[in-house]
Coordinates of C-alpha atoms in Angstrom, one line a residue:
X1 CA -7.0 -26.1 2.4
X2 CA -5.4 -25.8 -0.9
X3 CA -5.4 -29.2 -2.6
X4 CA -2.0 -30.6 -3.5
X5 CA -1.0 -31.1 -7.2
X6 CA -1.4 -34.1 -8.7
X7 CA 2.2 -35.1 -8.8
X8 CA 2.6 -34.3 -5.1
X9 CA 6.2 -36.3 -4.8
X10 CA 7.3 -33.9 -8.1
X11 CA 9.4 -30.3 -6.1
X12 CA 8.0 -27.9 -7.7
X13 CA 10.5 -24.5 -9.3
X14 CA 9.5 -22.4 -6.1
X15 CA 9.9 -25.6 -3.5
X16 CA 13.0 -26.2 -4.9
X17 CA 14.2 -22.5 -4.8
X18 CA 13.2 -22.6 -1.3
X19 CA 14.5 -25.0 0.0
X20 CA 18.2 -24.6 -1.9
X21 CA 17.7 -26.9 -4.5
X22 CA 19.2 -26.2 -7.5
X23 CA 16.2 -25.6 -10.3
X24 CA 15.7 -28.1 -12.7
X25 CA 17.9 -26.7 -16.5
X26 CA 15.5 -25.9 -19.5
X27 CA 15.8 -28.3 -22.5
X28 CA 18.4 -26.3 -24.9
X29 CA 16.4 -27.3 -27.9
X30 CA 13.3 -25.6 -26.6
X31 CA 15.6 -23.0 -25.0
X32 CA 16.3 -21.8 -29.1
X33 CA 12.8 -22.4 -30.6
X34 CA 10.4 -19.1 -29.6
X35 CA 7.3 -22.1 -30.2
X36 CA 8.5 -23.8 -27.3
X37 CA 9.4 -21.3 -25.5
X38 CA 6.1 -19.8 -25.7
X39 CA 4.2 -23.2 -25.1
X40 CA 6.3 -23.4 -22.1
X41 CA 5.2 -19.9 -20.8
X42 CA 1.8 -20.7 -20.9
X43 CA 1.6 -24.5 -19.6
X44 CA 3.6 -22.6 -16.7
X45 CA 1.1 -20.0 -16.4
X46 CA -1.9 -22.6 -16.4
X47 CA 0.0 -24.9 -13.5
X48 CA 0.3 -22.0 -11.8
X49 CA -3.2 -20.9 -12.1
X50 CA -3.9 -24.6 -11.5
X51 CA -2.6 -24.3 -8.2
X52 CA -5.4 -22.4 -6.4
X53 CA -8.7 -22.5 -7.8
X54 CA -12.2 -21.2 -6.6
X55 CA -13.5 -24.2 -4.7
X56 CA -10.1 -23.4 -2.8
X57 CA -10.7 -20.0 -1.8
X58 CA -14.6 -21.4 -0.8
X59 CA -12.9 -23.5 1.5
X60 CA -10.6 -21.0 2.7
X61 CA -13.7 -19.1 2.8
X62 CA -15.4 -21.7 5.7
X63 CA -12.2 -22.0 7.8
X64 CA -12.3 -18.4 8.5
X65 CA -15.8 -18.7 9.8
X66 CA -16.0 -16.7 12.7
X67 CA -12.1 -15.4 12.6
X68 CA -11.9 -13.0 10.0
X69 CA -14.9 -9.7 9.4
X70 CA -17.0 -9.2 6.6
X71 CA -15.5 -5.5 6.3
X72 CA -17.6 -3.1 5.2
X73 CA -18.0 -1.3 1.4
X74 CA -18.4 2.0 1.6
X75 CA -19.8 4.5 -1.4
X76 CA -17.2 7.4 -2.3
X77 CA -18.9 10.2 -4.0
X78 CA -16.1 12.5 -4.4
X79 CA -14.3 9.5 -6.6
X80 CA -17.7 8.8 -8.5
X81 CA -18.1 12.3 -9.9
X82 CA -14.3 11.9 -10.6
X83 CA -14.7 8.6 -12.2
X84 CA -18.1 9.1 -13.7
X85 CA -19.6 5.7 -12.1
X86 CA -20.2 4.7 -8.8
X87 CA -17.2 3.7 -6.6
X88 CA -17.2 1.7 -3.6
X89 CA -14.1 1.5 -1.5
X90 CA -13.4 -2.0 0.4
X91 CA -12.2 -1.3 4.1
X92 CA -9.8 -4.2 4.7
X93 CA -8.4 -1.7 6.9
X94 CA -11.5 -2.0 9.4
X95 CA -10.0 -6.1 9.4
X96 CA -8.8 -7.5 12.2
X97 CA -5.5 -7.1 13.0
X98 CA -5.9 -3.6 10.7
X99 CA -5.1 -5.6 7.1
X100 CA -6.6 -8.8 5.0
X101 CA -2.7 -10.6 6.5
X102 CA -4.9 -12.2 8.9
X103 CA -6.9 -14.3 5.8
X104 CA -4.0 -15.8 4.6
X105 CA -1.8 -16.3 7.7
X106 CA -5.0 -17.9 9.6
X107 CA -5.9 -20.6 6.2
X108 CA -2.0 -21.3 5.8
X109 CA -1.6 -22.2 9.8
X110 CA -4.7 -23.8 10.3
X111 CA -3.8 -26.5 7.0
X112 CA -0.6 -27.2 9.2
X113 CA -0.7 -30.9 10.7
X114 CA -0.5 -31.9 14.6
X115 CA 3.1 -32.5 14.5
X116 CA 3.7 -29.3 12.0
X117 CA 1.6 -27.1 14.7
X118 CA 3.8 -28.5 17.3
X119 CA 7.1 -27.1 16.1
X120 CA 5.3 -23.7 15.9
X121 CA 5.4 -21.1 13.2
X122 CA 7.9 -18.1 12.3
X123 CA 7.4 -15.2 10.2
X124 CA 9.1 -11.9 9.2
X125 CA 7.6 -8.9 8.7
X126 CA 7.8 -5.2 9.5
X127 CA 3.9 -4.9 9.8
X128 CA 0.8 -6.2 8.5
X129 CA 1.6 -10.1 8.1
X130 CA 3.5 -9.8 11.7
X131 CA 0.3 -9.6 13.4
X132 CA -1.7 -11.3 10.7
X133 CA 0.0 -14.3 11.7
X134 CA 0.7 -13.4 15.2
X135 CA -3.2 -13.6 16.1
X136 CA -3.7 -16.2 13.5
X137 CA -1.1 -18.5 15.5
X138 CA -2.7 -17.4 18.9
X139 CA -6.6 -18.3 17.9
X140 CA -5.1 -21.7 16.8
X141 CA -3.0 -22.8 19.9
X142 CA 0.1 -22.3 18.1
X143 CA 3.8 -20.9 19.0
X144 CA 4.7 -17.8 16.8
X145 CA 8.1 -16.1 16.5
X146 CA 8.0 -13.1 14.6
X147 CA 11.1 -11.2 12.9
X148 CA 11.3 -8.1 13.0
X149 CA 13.2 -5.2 11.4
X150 CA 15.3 -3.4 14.3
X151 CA 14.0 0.0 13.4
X152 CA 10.1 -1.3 12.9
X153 CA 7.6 1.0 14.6
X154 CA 6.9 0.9 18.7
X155 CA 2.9 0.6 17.9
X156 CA 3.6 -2.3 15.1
X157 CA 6.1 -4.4 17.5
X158 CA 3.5 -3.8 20.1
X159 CA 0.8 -5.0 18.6
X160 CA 2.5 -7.8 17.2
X161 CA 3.0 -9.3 20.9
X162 CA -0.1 -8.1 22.3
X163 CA -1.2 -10.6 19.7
X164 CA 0.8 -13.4 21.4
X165 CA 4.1 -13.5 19.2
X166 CA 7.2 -13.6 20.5
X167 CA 8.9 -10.6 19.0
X168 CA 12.7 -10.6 18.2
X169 CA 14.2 -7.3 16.5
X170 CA 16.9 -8.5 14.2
X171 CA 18.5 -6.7 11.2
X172 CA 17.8 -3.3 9.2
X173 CA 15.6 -4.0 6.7
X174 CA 13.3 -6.4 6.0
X175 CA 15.2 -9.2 3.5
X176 CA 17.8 -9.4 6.7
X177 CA 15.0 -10.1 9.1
X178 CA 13.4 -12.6 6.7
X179 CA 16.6 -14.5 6.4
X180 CA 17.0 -14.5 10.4
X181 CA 13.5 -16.0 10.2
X182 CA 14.5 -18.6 7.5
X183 CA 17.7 -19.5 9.6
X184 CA 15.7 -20.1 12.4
X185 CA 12.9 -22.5 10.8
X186 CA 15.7 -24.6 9.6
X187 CA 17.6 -24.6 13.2
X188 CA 14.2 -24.7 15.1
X189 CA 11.8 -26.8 12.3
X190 CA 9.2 -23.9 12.8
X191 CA 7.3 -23.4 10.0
X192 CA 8.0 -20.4 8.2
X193 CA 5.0 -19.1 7.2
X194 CA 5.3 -17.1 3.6
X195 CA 3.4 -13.3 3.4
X196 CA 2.5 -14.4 0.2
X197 CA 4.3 -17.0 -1.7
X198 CA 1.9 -20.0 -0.8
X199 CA -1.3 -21.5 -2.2
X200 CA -3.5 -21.9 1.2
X201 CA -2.1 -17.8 2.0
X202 CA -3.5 -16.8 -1.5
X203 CA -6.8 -19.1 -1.1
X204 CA -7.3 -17.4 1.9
X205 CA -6.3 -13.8 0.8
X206 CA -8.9 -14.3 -2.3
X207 CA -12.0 -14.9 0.2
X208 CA -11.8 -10.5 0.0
X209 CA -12.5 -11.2 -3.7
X210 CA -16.3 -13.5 -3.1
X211 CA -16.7 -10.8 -0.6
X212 CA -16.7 -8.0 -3.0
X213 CA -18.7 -10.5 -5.7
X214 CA -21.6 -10.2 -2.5
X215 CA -21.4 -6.6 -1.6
X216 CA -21.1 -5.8 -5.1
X217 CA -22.7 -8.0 -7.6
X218 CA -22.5 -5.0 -10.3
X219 CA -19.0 -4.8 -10.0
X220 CA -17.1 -4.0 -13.4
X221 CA -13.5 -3.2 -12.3
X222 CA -12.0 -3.9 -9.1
X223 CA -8.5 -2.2 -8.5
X224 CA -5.9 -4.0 -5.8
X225 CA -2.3 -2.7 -4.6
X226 CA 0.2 -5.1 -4.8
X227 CA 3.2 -6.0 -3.3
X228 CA 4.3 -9.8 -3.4
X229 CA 0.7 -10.5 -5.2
X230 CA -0.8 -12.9 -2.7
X231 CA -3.7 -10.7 -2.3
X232 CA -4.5 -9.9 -6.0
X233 CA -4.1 -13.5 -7.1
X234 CA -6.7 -14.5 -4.7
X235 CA -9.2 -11.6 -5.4
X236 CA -8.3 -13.2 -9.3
X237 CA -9.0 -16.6 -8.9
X238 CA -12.1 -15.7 -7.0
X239 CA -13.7 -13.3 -9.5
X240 CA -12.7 -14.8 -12.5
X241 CA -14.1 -17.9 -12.1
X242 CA -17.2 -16.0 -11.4
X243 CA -17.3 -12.8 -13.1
X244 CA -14.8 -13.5 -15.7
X245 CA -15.8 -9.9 -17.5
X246 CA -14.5 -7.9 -14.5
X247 CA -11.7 -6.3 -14.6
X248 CA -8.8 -6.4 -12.6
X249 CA -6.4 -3.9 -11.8
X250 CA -3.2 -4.0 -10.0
X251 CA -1.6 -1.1 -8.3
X252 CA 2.3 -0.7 -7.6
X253 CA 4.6 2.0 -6.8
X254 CA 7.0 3.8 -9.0
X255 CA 9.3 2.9 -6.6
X256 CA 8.7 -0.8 -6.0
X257 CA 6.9 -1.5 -9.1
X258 CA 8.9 -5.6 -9.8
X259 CA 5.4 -6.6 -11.6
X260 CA 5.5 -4.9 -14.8
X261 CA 9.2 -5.9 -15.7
X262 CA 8.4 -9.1 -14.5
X263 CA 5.5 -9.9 -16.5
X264 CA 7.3 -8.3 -19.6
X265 CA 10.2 -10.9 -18.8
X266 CA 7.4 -13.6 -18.5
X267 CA 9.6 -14.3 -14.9
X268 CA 9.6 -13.3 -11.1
X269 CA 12.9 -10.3 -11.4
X270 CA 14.1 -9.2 -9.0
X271 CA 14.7 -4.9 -8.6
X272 CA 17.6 -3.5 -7.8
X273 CA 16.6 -1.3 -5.2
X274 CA 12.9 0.0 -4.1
X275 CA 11.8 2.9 -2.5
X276 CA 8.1 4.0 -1.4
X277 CA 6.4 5.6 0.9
X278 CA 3.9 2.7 0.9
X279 CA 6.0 -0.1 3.0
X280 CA 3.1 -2.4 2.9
X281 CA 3.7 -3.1 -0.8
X282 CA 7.6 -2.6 -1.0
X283 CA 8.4 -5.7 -2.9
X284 CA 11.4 -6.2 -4.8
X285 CA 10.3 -9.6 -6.2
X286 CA 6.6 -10.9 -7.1
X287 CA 5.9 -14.3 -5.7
X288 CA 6.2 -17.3 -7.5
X289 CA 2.9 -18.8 -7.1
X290 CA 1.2 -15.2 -7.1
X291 CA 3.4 -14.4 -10.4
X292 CA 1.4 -17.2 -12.4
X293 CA -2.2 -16.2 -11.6
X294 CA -1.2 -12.5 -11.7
X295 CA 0.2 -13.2 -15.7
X296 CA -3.3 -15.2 -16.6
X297 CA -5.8 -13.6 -14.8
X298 CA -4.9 -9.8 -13.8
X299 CA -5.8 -7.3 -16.9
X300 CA -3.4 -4.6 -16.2
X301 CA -0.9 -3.6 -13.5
X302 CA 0.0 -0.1 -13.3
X303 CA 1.7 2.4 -11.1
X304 CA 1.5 5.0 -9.3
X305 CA 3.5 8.0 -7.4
X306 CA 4.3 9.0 -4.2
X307 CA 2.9 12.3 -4.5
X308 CA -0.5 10.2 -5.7
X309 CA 0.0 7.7 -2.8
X310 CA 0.2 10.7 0.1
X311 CA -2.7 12.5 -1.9
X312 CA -4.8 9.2 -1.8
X313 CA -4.0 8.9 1.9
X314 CA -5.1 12.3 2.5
X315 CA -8.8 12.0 0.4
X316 CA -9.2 8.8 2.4
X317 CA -8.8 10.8 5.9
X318 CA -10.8 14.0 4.9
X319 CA -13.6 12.0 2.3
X320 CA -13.7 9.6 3.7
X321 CA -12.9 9.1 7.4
X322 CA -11.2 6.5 6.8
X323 CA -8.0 5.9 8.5
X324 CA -5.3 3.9 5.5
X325 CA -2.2 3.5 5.1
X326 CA 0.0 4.4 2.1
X327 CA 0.0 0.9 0.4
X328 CA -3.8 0.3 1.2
X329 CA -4.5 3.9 -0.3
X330 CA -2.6 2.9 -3.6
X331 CA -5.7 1.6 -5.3
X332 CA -7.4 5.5 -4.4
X333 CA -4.1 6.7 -6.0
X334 CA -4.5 5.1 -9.4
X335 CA -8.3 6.4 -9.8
X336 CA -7.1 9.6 -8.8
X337 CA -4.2 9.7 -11.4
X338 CA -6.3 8.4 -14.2
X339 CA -10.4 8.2 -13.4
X340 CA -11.4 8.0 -16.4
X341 CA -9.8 5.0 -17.4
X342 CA -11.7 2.7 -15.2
X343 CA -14.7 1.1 -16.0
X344 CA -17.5 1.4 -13.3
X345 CA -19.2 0.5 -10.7
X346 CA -15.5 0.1 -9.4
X347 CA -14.2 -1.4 -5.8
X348 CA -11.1 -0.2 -4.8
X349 CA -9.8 -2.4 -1.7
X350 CA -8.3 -0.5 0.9
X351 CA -6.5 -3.6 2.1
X352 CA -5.0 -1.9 5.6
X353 CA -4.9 0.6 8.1
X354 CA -2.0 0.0 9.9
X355 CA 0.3 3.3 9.6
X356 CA 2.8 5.0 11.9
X357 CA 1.6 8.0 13.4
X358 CA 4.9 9.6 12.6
X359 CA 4.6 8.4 9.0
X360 CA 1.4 9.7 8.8
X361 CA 2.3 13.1 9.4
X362 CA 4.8 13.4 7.3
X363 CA 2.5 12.1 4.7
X364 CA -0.3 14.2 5.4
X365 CA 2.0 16.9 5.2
X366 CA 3.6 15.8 1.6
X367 CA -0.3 14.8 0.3
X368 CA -1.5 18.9 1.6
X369 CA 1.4 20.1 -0.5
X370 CA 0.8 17.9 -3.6
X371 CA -3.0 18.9 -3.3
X372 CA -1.3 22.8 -3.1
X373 CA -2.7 23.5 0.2
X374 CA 0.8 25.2 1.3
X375 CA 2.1 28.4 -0.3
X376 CA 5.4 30.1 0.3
X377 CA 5.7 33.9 0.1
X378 CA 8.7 36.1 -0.1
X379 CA 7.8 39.6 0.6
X380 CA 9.6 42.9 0.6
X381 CA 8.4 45.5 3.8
X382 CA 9.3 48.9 5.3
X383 CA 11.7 48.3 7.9
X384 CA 9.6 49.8 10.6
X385 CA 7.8 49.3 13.5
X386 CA 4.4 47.5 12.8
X387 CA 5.1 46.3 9.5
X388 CA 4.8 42.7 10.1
X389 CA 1.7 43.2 11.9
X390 CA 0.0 45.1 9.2
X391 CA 0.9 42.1 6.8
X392 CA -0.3 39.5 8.9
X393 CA -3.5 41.5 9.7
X394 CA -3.9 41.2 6.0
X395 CA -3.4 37.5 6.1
X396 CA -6.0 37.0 8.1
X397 CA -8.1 39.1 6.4
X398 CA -7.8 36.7 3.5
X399 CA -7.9 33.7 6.1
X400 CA -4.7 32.2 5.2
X401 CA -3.4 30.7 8.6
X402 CA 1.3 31.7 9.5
X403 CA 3.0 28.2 9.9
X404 CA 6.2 29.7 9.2
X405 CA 7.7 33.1 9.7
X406 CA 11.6 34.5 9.1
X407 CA 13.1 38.0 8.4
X408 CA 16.1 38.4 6.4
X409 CA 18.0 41.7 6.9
X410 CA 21.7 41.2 5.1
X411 CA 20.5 40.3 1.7
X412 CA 23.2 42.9 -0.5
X413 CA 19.8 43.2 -2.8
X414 CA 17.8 45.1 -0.3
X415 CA 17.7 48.7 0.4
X416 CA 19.0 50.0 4.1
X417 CA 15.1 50.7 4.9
X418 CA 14.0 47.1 3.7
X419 CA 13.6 43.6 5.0
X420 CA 12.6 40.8 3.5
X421 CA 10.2 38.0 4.7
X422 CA 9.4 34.4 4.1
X423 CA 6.0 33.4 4.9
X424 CA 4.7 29.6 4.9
X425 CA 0.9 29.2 4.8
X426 CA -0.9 26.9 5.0
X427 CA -4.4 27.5 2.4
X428 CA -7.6 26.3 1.0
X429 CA -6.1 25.0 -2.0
X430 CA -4.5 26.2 -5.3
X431 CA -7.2 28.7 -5.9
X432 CA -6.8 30.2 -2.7
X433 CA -2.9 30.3 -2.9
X434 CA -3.5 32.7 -6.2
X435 CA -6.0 34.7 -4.3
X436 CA -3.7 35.5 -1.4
X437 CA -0.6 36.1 -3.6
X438 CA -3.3 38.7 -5.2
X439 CA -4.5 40.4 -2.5
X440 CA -1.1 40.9 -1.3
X441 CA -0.2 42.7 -4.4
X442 CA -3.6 44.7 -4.5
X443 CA -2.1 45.9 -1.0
X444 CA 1.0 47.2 -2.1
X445 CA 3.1 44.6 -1.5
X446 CA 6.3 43.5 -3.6
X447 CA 6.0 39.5 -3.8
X448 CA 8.9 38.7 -4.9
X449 CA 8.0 34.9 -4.8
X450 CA 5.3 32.9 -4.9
X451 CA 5.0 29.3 -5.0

């Protein structure tokens, strides 16, 4: 377990957040003097860092003996020849439980004493650190409540009990379920068990990072999603201690990215709104505890889009064979956006698996159009019989497979002996869109749009 600081009887800023307390006010004089301010920034930063160190996550480490996988590093060749050096991907998705929640959920419940373990543990989540915590609480001989968001998906809320919780559906999105979850530790005296804001949770999240130091000895950049930043303070305090020349990368979305203003503000802020694809890292604050070993030890934090997110997602399925969701897949995203920025051999950690079927259609579908694998055609014909099938003969010739087909007869622009139709296809790629849009026009056909 995470050792406490030395001045254990001291709350520290996040205790004292948590628990209602109003923070401690900043000296005025240092308040004005950019020296102090600035000293105060970095003895912050160091505390923080101070907080978990490497003998931690070693200890973390032996408590999960037995509970959590050594997951598997597999070799991407499709993102080395991108990339230029070899690049290893890190399936935290083949984890128990389907993420790396379980590390962190597992070290922070089994550090709770006999009379803590007795009141239980609650949590809020719409996913990952739901079951993470679920089956953590379950291995130990401990009560779990989990909070859930009233729309979460069937298969997560599912899981989630299959792994001994007991489930309760409350609010719309997740910062009203975590709140329901906070109400009840304080009515209950459950312990409310953080997804990332806790030293044991990032000890145990950073046991992923001596795994990849193992796996991968000749590691040079390793590139992390983030969310809250439990997971890629861990993976920090592990390597660096170690490998203090390998680089780390975090990986947010544009949507939800609260890291880089933070870090710019040399505080946690807090977005206004966030909106991604990626649920697993939709964060509108970073962490407190994460925030100060994220500002020392992480190199870079940069984002990403949700057409690169569903695109990742969809290399990771077809390259791969390897199930991920979109938040997992965000670390695939960022080599794909910019491969030759990284710095090989390079591990990117796929740190879960657990997506929605539903939402993995629809991101499938948005990652084949952002890799142009769909073309739209708008076509003038005859208006006679067999004219359709003549064009879709031709289609087939050029093996383009119909998803879509409509007719448009009242358009003032056509001619009484015309009709118009839309066509959506699915294709090979970009390359083949052109060379179906081609041979449709070698044919004799009026494309009147292509795209």
């Amino acid at each position: 377990m995470v050792s406490p600081a030395p001045d254990a009887s001291a709350p520290s800023a996040s205790s004292a957040a948590a628990s209602g307390a109003p923070a401690a006010q900043a000296d005025p004089a240092a308040q004005a003097d950019p020296a102090a301010q600035a000293e105060t920034a970095a003895a912050s930063a160091a505390s923080a860092t101070a907080s978990v160190t490497v003998d931690d996550v070693r200890t973390a480490q032996k408590t999960l003996t037995g509970v959590a996988r050594t997951t598997p590093m597999e070799g991407s060749r499709h993102l080395s020849s991108l990339v230029g050096s070899p690049v290893h991907l890190k399936c935290e998705n083949l984890q128990r439980t389907g993420s790396f929640k379980l590390r962190g959920a597992y070290v922070r419940i089994a550090g709770l004493s006999p009379a803590e373990r007795e009141r239980g543990v609650v949590a809020a989540s719409a996913g990952n650190h739901a079951q993470g915590v679920a089956l953590a609480a379950s291995l130990l001989g401990v009560a779990s409540t989990v909070f859930m968001p009233e729309g979460a998906p069937l298969p997560k809320v599912a899981a989630t009990r299959d792994y001994g919780a007991q489930v309760r559906l409350c609010g719309q999105v997740v910062d009203e379920t975590l709140r329901a979850a906070q109400e009840y530790a304080h009515e209950t005296g459950a312990v409310f068990i953080h997804p990332f804001d806790h030293p044991d949770v990032v000890a145990g999240q950073g046991t992923l990072g001596l795994e990849i130091l193992e796996q991968c000895p000749e590691v040079r950049t390793i590139v992390v999603g983030v969310g809250g930043g439990g997971l890629i303070a861990g993976i920090a305090v592990a390597v660096k201690e170690l490998r203090p020349d390998v680089r780390i990368v975090g990986v947010q979305a544009e949507g939800a990215a609260a890291y880089p203003p933070s870090l710019a503000a040399g505080e946690p802020v807090v977005l206004d709104s966030v909106s991604t694809m990626a649920d697993g890292i939709k964060v509108g604050r970073p962490g407190d505890v994460p925030f100060g070993i994220v500002g020392s030890l992480v190199d870079e934090v940069r984002t990403v889009s949700e057409d690169a997110l569903s695109s990742a997602l969809l290399l990771c399925l077809e390259r791969a064979k390897l199930v991920v969701e979109p938040a997992g897949a965000s670390p695939v995203a960022a080599l794909l956006s910019q491969p030759e920025s990284f710095e090989g051999p390079v591990v990117a950690v796929l740190s879960g698996g657990n997506v929605d079927p539903l939402v993995m259609q629809r991101t499938l579908r948005h990652g084949m159009a952002a890799a142009g694998r769909y073309l739209w055609l708008r076509l003038r014909l005859t208006d006679r019989p067999g004219a359709l099938a003549a064009l879709l003969r031709e289609l087939s010739v050029a093996d383009a497979n119909v998803l879509d087909v409509s007719h448009v007869r009242t358009d003032p622009r056509l001619g009484l002996d015309e009709v118009e139709v839309e066509l959506h296809l699915e294709t090979k790629g970009p390359e083949h869109c052109q060379d179906v849009a081609a041979r449709l026009r070698e044919a004799g056909y009026t494309v009147v749009l292509a795209r």
